Structures are given as C-alpha cells and as structure tokens.
PDB file of N, CA and C in Angstrom:
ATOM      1  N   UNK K 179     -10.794 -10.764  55.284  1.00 92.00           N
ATOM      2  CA  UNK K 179     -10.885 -10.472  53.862  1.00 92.00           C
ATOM      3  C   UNK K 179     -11.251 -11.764  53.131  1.00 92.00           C
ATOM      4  N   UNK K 180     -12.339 -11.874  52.307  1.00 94.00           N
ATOM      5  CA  UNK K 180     -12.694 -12.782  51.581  1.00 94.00           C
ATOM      6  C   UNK K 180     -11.829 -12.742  50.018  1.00 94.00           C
ATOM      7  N   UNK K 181     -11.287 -14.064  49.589  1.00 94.00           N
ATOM      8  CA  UNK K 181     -10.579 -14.129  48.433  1.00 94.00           C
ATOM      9  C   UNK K 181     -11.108 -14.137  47.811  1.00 94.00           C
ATOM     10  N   UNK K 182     -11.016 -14.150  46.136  1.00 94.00           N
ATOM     11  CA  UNK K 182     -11.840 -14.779  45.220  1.00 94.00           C
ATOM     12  C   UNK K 182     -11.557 -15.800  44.560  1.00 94.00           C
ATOM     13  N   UNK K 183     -12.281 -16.609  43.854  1.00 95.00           N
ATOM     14  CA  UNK K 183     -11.878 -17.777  43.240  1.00 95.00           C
ATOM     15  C   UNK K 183     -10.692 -17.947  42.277  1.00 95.00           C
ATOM     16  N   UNK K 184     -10.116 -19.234  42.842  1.00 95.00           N
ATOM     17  CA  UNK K 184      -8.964 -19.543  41.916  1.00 95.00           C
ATOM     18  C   UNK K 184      -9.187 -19.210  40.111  1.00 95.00           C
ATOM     19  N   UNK K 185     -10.127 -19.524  40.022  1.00 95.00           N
ATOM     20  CA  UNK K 185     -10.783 -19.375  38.604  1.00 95.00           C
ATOM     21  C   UNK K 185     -10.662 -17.565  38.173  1.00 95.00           C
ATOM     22  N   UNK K 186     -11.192 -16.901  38.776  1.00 96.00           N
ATOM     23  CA  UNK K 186     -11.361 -15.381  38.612  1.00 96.00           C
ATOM     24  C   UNK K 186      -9.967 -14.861  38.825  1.00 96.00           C
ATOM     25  N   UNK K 187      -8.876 -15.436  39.955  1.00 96.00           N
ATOM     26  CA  UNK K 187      -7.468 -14.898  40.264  1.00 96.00           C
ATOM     27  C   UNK K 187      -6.984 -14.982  38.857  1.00 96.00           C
ATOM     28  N   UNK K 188      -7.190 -16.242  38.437  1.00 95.00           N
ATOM     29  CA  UNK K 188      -6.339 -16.643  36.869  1.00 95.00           C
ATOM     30  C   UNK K 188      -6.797 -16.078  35.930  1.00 95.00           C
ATOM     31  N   UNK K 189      -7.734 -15.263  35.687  1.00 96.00           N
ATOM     32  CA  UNK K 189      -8.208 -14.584  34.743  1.00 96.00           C
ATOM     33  C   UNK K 189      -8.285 -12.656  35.135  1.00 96.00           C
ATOM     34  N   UNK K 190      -7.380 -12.736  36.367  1.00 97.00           N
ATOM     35  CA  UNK K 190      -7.368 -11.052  36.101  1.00 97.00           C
ATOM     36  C   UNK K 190      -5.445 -10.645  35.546  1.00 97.00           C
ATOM     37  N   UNK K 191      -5.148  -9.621  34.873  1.00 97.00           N
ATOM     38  CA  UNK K 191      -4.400  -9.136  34.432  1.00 97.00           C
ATOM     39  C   UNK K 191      -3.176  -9.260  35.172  1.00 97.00           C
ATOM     40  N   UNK K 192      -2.160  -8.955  35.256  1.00 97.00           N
ATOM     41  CA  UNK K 192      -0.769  -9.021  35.580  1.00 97.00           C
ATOM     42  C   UNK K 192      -1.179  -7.654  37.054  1.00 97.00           C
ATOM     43  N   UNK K 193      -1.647  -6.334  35.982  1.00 97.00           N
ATOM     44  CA  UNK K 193      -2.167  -5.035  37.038  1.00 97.00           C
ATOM     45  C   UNK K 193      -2.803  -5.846  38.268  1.00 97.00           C
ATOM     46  N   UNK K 194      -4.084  -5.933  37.961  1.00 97.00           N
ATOM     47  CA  UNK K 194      -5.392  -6.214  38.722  1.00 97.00           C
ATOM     48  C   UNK K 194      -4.372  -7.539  39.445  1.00 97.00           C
ATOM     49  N   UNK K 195      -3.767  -8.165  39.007  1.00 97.00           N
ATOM     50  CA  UNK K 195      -3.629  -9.344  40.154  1.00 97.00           C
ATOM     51  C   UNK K 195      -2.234  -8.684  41.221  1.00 97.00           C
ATOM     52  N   UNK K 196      -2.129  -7.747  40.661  1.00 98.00           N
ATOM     53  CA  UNK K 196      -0.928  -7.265  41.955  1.00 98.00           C
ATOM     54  C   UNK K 196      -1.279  -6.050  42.755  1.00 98.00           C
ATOM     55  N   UNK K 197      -2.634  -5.833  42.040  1.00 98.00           N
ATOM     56  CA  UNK K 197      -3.272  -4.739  42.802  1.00 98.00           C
ATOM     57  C   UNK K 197      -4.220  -5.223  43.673  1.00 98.00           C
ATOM     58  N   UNK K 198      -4.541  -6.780  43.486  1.00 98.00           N
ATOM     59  CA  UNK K 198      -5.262  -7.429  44.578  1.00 98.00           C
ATOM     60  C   UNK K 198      -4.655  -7.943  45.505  1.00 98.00           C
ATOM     61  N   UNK K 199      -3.181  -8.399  44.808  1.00 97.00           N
ATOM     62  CA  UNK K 199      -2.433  -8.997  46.583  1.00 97.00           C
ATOM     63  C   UNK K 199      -2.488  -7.628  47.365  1.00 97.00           C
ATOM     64  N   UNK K 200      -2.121  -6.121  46.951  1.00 98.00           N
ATOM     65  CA  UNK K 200      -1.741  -5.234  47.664  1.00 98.00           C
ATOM     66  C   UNK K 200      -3.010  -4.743  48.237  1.00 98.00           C
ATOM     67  N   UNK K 201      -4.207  -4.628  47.704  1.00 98.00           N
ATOM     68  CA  UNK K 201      -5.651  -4.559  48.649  1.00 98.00           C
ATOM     69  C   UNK K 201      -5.682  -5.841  50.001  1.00 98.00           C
ATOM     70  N   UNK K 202      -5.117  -6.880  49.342  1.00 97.00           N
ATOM     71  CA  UNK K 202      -5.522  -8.101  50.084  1.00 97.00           C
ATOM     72  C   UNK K 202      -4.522  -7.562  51.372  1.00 97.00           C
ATOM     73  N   UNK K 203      -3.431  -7.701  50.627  1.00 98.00           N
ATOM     74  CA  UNK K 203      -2.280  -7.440  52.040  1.00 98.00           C
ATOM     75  C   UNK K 203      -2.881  -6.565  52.904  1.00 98.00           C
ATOM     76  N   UNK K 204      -2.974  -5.020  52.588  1.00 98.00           N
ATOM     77  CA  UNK K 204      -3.708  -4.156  53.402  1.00 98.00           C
ATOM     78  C   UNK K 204      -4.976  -4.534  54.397  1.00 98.00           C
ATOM     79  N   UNK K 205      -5.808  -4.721  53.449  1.00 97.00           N
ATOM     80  CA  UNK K 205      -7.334  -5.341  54.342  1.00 97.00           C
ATOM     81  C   UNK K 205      -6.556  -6.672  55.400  1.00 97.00           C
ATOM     82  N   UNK K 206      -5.814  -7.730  55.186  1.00 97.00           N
ATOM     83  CA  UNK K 206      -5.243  -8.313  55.984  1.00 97.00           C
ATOM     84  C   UNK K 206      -4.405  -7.852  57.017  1.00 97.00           C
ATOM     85  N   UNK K 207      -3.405  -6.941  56.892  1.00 97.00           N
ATOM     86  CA  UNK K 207      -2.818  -6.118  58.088  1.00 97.00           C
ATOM     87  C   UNK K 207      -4.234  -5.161  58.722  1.00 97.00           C
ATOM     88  N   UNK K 208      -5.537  -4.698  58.378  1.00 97.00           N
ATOM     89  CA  UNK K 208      -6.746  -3.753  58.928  1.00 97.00           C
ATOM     90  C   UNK K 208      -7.144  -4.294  59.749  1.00 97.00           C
ATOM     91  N   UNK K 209      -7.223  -6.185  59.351  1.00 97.00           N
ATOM     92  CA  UNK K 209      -7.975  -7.036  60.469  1.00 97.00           C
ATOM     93  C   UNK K 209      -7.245  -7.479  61.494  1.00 97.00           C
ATOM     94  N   UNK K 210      -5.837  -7.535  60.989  1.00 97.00           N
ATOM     95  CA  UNK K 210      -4.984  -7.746  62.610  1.00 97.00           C
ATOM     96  C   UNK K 210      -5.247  -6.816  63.293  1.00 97.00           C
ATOM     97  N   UNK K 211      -5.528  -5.559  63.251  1.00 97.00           N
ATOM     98  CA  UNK K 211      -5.818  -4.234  63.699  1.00 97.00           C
ATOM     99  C   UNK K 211      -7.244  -4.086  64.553  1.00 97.00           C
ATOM    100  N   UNK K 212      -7.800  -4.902  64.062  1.00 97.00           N
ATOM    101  CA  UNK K 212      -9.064  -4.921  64.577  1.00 97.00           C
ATOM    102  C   UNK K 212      -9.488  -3.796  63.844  1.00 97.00           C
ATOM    103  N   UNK K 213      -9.046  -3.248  62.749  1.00 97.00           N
ATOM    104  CA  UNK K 213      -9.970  -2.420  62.095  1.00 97.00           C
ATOM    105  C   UNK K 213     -10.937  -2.313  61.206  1.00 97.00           C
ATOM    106  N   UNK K 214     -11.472  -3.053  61.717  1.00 96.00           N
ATOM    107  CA  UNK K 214     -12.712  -3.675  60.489  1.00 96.00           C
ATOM    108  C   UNK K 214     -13.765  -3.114  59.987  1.00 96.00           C
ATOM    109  N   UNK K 215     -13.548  -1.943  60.205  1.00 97.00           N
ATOM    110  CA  UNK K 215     -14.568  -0.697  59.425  1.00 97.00           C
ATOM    111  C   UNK K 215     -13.755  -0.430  58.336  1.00 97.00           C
ATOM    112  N   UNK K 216     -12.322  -0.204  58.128  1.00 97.00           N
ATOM    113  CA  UNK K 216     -11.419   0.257  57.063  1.00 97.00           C
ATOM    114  C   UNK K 216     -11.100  -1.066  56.172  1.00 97.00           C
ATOM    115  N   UNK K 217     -11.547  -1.891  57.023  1.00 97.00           N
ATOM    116  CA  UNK K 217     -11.208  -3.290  56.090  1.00 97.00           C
ATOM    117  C   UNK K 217     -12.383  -3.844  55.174  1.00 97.00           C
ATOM    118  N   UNK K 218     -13.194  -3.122  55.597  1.00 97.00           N
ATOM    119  CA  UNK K 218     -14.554  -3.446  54.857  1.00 97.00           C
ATOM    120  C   UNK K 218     -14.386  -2.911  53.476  1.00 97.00           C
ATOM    121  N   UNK K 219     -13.784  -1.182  53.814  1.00 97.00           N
ATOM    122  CA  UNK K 219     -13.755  -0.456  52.553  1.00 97.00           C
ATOM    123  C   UNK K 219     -12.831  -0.915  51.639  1.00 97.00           C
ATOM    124  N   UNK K 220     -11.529  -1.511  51.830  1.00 98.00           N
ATOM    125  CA  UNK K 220     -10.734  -2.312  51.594  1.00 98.00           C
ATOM    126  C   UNK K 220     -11.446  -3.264  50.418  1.00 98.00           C
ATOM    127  N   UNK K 221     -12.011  -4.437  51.103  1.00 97.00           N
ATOM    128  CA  UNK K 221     -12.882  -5.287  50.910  1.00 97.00           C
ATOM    129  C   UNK K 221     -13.641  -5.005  49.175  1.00 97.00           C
ATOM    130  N   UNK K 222     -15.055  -3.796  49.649  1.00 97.00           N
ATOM    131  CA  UNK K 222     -15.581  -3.709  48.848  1.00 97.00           C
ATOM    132  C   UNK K 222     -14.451  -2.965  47.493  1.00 97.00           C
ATOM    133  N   UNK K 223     -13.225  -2.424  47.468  1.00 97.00           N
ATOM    134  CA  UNK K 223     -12.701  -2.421  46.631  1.00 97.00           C
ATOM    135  C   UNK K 223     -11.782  -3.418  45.727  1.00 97.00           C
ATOM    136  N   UNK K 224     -11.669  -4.220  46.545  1.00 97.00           N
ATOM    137  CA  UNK K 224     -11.406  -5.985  45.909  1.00 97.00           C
ATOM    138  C   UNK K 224     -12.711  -6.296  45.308  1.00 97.00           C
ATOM    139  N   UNK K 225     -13.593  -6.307  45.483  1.00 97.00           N
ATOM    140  CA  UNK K 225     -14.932  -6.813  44.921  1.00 97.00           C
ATOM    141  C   UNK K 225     -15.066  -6.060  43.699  1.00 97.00           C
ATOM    142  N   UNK K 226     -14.909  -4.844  43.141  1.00 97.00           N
ATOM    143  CA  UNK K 226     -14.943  -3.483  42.162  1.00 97.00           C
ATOM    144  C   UNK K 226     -13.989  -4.380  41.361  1.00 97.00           C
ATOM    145  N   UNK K 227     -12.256  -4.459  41.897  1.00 97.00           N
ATOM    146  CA  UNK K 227     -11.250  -4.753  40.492  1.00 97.00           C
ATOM    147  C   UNK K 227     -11.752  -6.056  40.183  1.00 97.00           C
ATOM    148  N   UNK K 228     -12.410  -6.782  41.230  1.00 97.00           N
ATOM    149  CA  UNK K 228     -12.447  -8.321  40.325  1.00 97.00           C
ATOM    150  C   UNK K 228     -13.574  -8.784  39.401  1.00 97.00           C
ATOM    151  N   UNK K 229     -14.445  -6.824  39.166  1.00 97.00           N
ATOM    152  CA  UNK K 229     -15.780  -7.541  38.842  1.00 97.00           C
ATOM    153  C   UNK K 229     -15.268  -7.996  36.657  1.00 97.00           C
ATOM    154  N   UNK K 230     -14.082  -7.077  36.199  1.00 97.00           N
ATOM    155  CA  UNK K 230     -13.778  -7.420  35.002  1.00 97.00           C
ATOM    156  C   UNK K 230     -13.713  -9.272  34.825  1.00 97.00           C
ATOM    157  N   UNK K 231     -12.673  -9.702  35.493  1.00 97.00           N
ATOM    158  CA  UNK K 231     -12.246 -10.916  35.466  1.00 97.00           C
ATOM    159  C   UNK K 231     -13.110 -11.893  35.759  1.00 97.00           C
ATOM    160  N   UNK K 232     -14.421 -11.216  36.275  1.00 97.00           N
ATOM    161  CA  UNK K 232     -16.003 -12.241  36.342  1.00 97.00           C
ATOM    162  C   UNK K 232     -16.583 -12.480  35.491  1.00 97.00           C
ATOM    163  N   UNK K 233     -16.112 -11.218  34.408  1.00 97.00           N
ATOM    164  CA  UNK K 233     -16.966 -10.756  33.119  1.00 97.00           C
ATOM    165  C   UNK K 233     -15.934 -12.083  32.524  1.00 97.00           C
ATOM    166  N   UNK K 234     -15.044 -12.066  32.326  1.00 96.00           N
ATOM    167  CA  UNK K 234     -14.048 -12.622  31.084  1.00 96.00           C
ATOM    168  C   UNK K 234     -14.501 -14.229  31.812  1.00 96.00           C
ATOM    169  N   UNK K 235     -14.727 -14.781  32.883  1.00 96.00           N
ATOM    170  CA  UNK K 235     -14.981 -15.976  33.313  1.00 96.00           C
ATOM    171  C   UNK K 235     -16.128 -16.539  32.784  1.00 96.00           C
ATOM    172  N   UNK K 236     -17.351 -15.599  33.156  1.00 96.00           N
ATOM    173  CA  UNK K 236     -18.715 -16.124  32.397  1.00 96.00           C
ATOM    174  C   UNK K 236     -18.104 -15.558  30.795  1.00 96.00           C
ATOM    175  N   UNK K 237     -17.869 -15.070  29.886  1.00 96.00           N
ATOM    176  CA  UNK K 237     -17.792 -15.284  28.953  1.00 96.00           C
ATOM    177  C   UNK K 237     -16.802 -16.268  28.194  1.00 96.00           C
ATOM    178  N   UNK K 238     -15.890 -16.894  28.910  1.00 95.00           N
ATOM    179  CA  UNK K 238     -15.456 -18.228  29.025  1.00 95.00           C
ATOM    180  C   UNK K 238     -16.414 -19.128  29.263  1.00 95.00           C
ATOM    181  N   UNK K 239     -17.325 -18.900  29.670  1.00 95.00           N
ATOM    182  CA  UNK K 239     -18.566 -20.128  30.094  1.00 95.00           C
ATOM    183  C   UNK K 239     -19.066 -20.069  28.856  1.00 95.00           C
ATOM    184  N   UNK K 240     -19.661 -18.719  28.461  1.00 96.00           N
ATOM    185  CA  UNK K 240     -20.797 -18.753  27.132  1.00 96.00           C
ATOM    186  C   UNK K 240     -20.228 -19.470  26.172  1.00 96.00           C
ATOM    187  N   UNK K 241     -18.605 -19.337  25.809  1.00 95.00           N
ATOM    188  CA  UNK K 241     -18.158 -19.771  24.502  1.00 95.00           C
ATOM    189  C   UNK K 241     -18.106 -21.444  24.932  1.00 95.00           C
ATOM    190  N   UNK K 242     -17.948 -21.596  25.760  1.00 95.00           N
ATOM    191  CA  UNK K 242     -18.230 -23.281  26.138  1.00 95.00           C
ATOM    192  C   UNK K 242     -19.017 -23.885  26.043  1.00 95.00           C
ATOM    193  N   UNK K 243     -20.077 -23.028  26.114  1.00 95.00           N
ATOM    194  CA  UNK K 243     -21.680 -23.726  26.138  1.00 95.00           C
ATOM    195  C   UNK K 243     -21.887 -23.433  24.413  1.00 95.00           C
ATOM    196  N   UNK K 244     -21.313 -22.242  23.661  1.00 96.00           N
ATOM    197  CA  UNK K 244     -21.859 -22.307  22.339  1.00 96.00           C
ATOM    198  C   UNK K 244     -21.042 -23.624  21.451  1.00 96.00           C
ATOM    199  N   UNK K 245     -19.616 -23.558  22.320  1.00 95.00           N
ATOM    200  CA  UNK K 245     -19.139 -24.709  21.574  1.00 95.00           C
ATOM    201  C   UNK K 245     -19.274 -26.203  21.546  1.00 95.00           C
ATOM    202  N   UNK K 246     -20.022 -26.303  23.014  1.00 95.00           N
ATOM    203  CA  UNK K 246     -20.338 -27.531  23.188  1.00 95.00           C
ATOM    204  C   UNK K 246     -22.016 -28.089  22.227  1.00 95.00           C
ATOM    205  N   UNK K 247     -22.887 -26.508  22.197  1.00 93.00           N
ATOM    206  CA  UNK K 247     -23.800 -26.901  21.130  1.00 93.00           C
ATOM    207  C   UNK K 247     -23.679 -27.061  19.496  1.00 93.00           C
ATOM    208  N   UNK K 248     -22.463 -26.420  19.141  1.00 93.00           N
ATOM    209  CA  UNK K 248     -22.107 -26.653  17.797  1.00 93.00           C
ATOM    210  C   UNK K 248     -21.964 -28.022  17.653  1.00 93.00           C
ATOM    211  N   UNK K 249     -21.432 -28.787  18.384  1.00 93.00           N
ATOM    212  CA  UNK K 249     -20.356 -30.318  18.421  1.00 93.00           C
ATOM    213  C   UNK K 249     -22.062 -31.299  18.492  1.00 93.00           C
ATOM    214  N   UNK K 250     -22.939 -30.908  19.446  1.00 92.00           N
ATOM    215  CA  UNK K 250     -23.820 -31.711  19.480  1.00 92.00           C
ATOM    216  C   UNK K 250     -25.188 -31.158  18.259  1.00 92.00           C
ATOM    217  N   UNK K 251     -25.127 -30.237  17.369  1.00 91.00           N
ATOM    218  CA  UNK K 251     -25.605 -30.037  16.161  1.00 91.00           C
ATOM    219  C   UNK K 251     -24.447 -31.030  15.765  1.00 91.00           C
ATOM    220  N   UNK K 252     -23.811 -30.964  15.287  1.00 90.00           N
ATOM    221  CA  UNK K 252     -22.603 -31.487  13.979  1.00 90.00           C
ATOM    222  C   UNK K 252     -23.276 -33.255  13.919  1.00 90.00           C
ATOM    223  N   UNK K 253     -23.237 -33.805  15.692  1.00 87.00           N
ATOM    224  CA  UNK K 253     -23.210 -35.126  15.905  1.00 87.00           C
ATOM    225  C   UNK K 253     -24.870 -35.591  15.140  1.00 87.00           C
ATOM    226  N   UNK K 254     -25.600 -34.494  15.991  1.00 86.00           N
ATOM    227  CA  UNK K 254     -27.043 -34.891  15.231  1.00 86.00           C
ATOM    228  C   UNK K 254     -27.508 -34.769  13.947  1.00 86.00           C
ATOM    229  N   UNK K 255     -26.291 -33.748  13.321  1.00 83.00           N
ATOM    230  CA  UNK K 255     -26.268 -33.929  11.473  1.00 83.00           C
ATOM    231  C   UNK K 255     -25.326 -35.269  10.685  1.00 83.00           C
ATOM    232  N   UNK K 256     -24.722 -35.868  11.542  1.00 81.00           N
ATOM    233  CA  UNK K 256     -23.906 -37.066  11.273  1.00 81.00           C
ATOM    234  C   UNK K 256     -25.296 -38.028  11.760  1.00 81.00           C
ATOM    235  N   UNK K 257     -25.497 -37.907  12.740  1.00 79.00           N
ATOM    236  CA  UNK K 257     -26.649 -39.180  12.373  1.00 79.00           C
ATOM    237  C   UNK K 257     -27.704 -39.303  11.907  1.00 79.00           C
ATOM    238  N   UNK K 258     -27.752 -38.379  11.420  1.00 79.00           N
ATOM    239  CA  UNK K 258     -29.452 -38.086  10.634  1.00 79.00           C
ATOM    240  C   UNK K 258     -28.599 -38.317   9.437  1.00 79.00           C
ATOM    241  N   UNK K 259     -27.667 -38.130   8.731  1.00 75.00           N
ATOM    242  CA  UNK K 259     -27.259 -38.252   7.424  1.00 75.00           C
ATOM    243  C   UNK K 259     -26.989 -39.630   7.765  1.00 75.00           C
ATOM    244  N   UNK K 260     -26.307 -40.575   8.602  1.00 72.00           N
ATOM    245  CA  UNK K 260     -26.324 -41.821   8.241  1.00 72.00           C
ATOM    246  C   UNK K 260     -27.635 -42.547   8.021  1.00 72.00           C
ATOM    247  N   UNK K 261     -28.209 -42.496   8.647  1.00 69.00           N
ATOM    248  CA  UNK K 261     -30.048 -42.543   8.592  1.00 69.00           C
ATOM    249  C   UNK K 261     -30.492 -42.649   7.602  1.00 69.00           C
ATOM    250  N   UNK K 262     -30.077 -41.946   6.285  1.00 57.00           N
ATOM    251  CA  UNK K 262     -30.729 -41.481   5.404  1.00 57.00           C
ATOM    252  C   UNK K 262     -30.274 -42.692   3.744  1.00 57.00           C
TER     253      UNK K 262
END
C-alpha cells in the first residue's frame, strides 16, 4: 500500500484521516495475505478519499503564490514611490 504525503495526511479531516488508517490497515493485512488483487481495490480507494485533501493542498499553494505576488507588487510600489 502506497501512503500519501505527510502534507495531504495533515490536511484531510478527522473522518477521512481515520478512514484512511482503516483502508490502510486493511490493504496492509491484504498484502500479508498475498492478496494483492483485493489490495489493489483497497488501494485505489485510498487514492478516491485523498483526492479532497489534494484539492485543499494545491489551493494552499494558489493562496501562497497570490500572496507572495501581492508582497512583491507592494515592494515594487515602495520603490518606485521612493524613486520619485
């Protein structure tokens, strides 16, 4: 079973993060099993709950990137007004 990033764990819900240890657990007891056809399905349903908390990650990115361009407008209106 592939995890997902520390980043995406911390950004899914209280639900979704106890509904992923309990997918995880499962798909982890499938592969001691050698059942790795049921662990797949497993799998691709960890991939489904975590696709929200991907969403809320890149939109943590966007507001970073809009805030980091506000700060470097502000700086280039501070030095064009000293300039002047």
């Amino acid at each position: 079973m592939r995890h997902c990033s520390v980043q995406v764990r911390g950004l899914l819900t209280r639900d979704e993060l106890d509904r992923y240890n309990d997918l995880m657990q499962v798909g982890g007891y499938l592969e001691d099993q050698n059942q790795y056809d049921l662990a797949y399905i497993v799998q691709k349903e960890v991939d489904i709950l975590i696709l929200p908390a991907i969403e809320r990650l890149k939109e943590k990115s966007r507001d970073r990137d809009r805030a980091t361009a506000e700060f470097l407008e502000s700086l280039k209106a501070v030095d064009e007004g000293e300039q002047d």
